[in-house]
């Protein structure tokens, strides 16, 4: 007997506890029946098979007693190696990959290694031979364990080569019907680690056909959805960005039609969904696919990763988001839109129709990025602190995944902090038990657990924050938090709304981070990943070497997938205009992403410097020699790294928020070019609220560009004019306290929550309860002036007809 369940972070983590040949299949007990059976089994010293069956039953039903039973089996039967596989699964789901890896490695040690070249300790391996051989009657055990170990290594991110080794071995020894989850993991590895999207797509579709042949529509649909959502992590060119978007939309549309109609009327594969060209599928096979509507029941573990990389291109994404939402609405049963029981009265009426209560309102904040230095959590930490001082709210913090919430969150939420690991069922049960009035999602696109929880209703009011600064397209999110200046100054005149939620525009800068940050103990090798092999020097040493050469250092320390092909030309302009200019970029933890970006930069420089030759000419070689990739550093070293640069380049169309605050905190000038959508406007807002002109009139024009050429000019002046750069840095240092720890944002949150939840309190009372005092720049007249200034700037720099045109 083996546990039939899939639990994982990024890839499909098979925990399958299949029965061995010649062993009986023992069905799992439903619900909590296995608890009483366990007590009976312990009292009668039952054999390992009985105990394992009961442990699996507990594990399947989310009962933590399973862990104790596994430990008991290990203590009494250390030669029963498969117990380590289940414990590995337990730790992986709990968000503890290192412990999971240790147990899985113990399994292979006890059975004689993945190639069968070591002595075995496991009783069955001694009797039947090593299970990691193609001829072994127990090879399914090894296939499952190899798949699990690959998945945990992949999710941990330390060893990018290990997953491929384990998955390749699983495919070598396993029969096709055993490899569904192996192909799922292989697809994830190929797309993210090696960058081979075509082979990744083939792996997903191979797994799809295997699952379909076995009648497992749930797994099959999950793999088909993963293939549909697959896009390159690093764009290869401007032209390919548009092609990839067209194919993505086509695949989503095709799956929606398959859900509704099945494959009987399939005509073509324009979106390359089924990979007909590579021979993985046939037209006749596609036409045998049944209707898929309502058959995707394990949506989180089946899909694994949302369409995270689609939104870095800077396009109008509402139609894509709504199309994906429609696809999952068709594929999943009605349980996808489950409503927590506390929101329904005996008459099945929403509690929203009831009279407001005078009790404290229960507000939850949920995220997969809540930690000491995680930007998403830091966006709301002070909000929780400030509003906890009132007698209006009780706050609850829910952390999904492996990140541990910091002690600051425990203090701010008065101990109401919960972690669920990657256990979707645990998260759902927790949210239902909390009986929240409001649930705030700090992001929706980074993790499948968070994304699909968003389809359910756990609170009367559900809010999405800008951790992932793009609309969800999901109908159960009520509000999206943004700001007057975070949005386009003529947003109401744009032809197309770009939010599915009702947008709440906070006054003021609307986004802030704590000035004092706490950095957890971090692994520098994990932070660097594959990039650790780029140089014999540390990243800080590399920057210091450039400084000693009197280089003008343009640092763009963003993830490479954020930097779009259109921004490459800005980098080329800088290199062409400033012969002392050196571009420093952050290498990815995965070598292929860095390599893809590097190739793209090289191609742009060849076209720019070599005219029609399109090959490495001397001018191109010189420019390329001034492009440097350095490894990521731990968060406590980011400011020190920035302080070695001349100027920080904020990319567009997708910028960032935390990196802008870090640059300001480090006293290093940054340049930004605000775009049409929120994801490209966050840095400009905080710069505007610093009012640098009050410190130094010349600094007022330092950093916010109106065009791409203006961006280049501002960057070059800051990098090459040492006196000017010093003055801007001084202005940053003098005004930086204005933007950090902005209590006015907590007031805006308090106003929203009290109004949305029917709390009778005036703004003055709320201010008093918070113990807050407005600054002289935190009044309506000041905010209105800022909005008018932004509108005026856009009128001067952009034709109104262009502003109003569809994107």
PDB file of C-alpha atoms in Angstrom, residues 12 176-185 203 206-208 210-211 214 216 219-220 223:
ATOM      1  CA  UNK A  12       4.112  17.492  -9.052  1.00  0.00           C
ATOM      2  CA  UNK A 176       5.332   4.486 -19.004  1.00  0.00           C
ATOM      3  CA  UNK A 177       2.306   4.067 -16.764  1.00  0.00           C
ATOM      4  CA  UNK A 178       4.499   4.901 -13.735  1.00  0.00           C
ATOM      5  CA  UNK A 179       5.850   8.164 -15.151  1.00  0.00           C
ATOM      6  CA  UNK A 180       2.991  10.654 -15.101  1.00  0.00           C
ATOM      7  CA  UNK A 181       4.370  12.630 -12.179  1.00  0.00           C
ATOM      8  CA  UNK A 182       7.937  12.176 -13.406  1.00  0.00           C
ATOM      9  CA  UNK A 183       7.047  13.871 -16.684  1.00  0.00           C
ATOM     10  CA  UNK A 184       5.302  16.624 -14.735  1.00  0.00           C
ATOM     11  CA  UNK A 185       8.442  17.295 -12.721  1.00  0.00           C
ATOM     12  CA  UNK A 203       7.046  16.220 -21.131  1.00  0.00           C
ATOM     13  CA  UNK A 206       3.453  12.856 -22.553  1.00  0.00           C
ATOM     14  CA  UNK A 207       2.237  12.850 -18.959  1.00  0.00           C
ATOM     15  CA  UNK A 208      -1.181  14.025 -20.151  1.00  0.00           C
ATOM     16  CA  UNK A 210      -0.448   8.547 -19.898  1.00  0.00           C
ATOM     17  CA  UNK A 211      -2.924   9.894 -17.345  1.00  0.00           C
ATOM     18  CA  UNK A 214      -5.244   5.350 -17.213  1.00  0.00           C
ATOM     19  CA  UNK A 216      -7.052   9.754 -14.465  1.00  0.00           C
ATOM     20  CA  UNK A 219      -3.973  14.479 -13.377  1.00  0.00           C
ATOM     21  CA  UNK A 220      -4.335  14.702 -17.157  1.00  0.00           C
ATOM     22  CA  UNK A 223      -0.727  18.586 -16.975  1.00  0.00           C
TER      23      UNK A 223
END
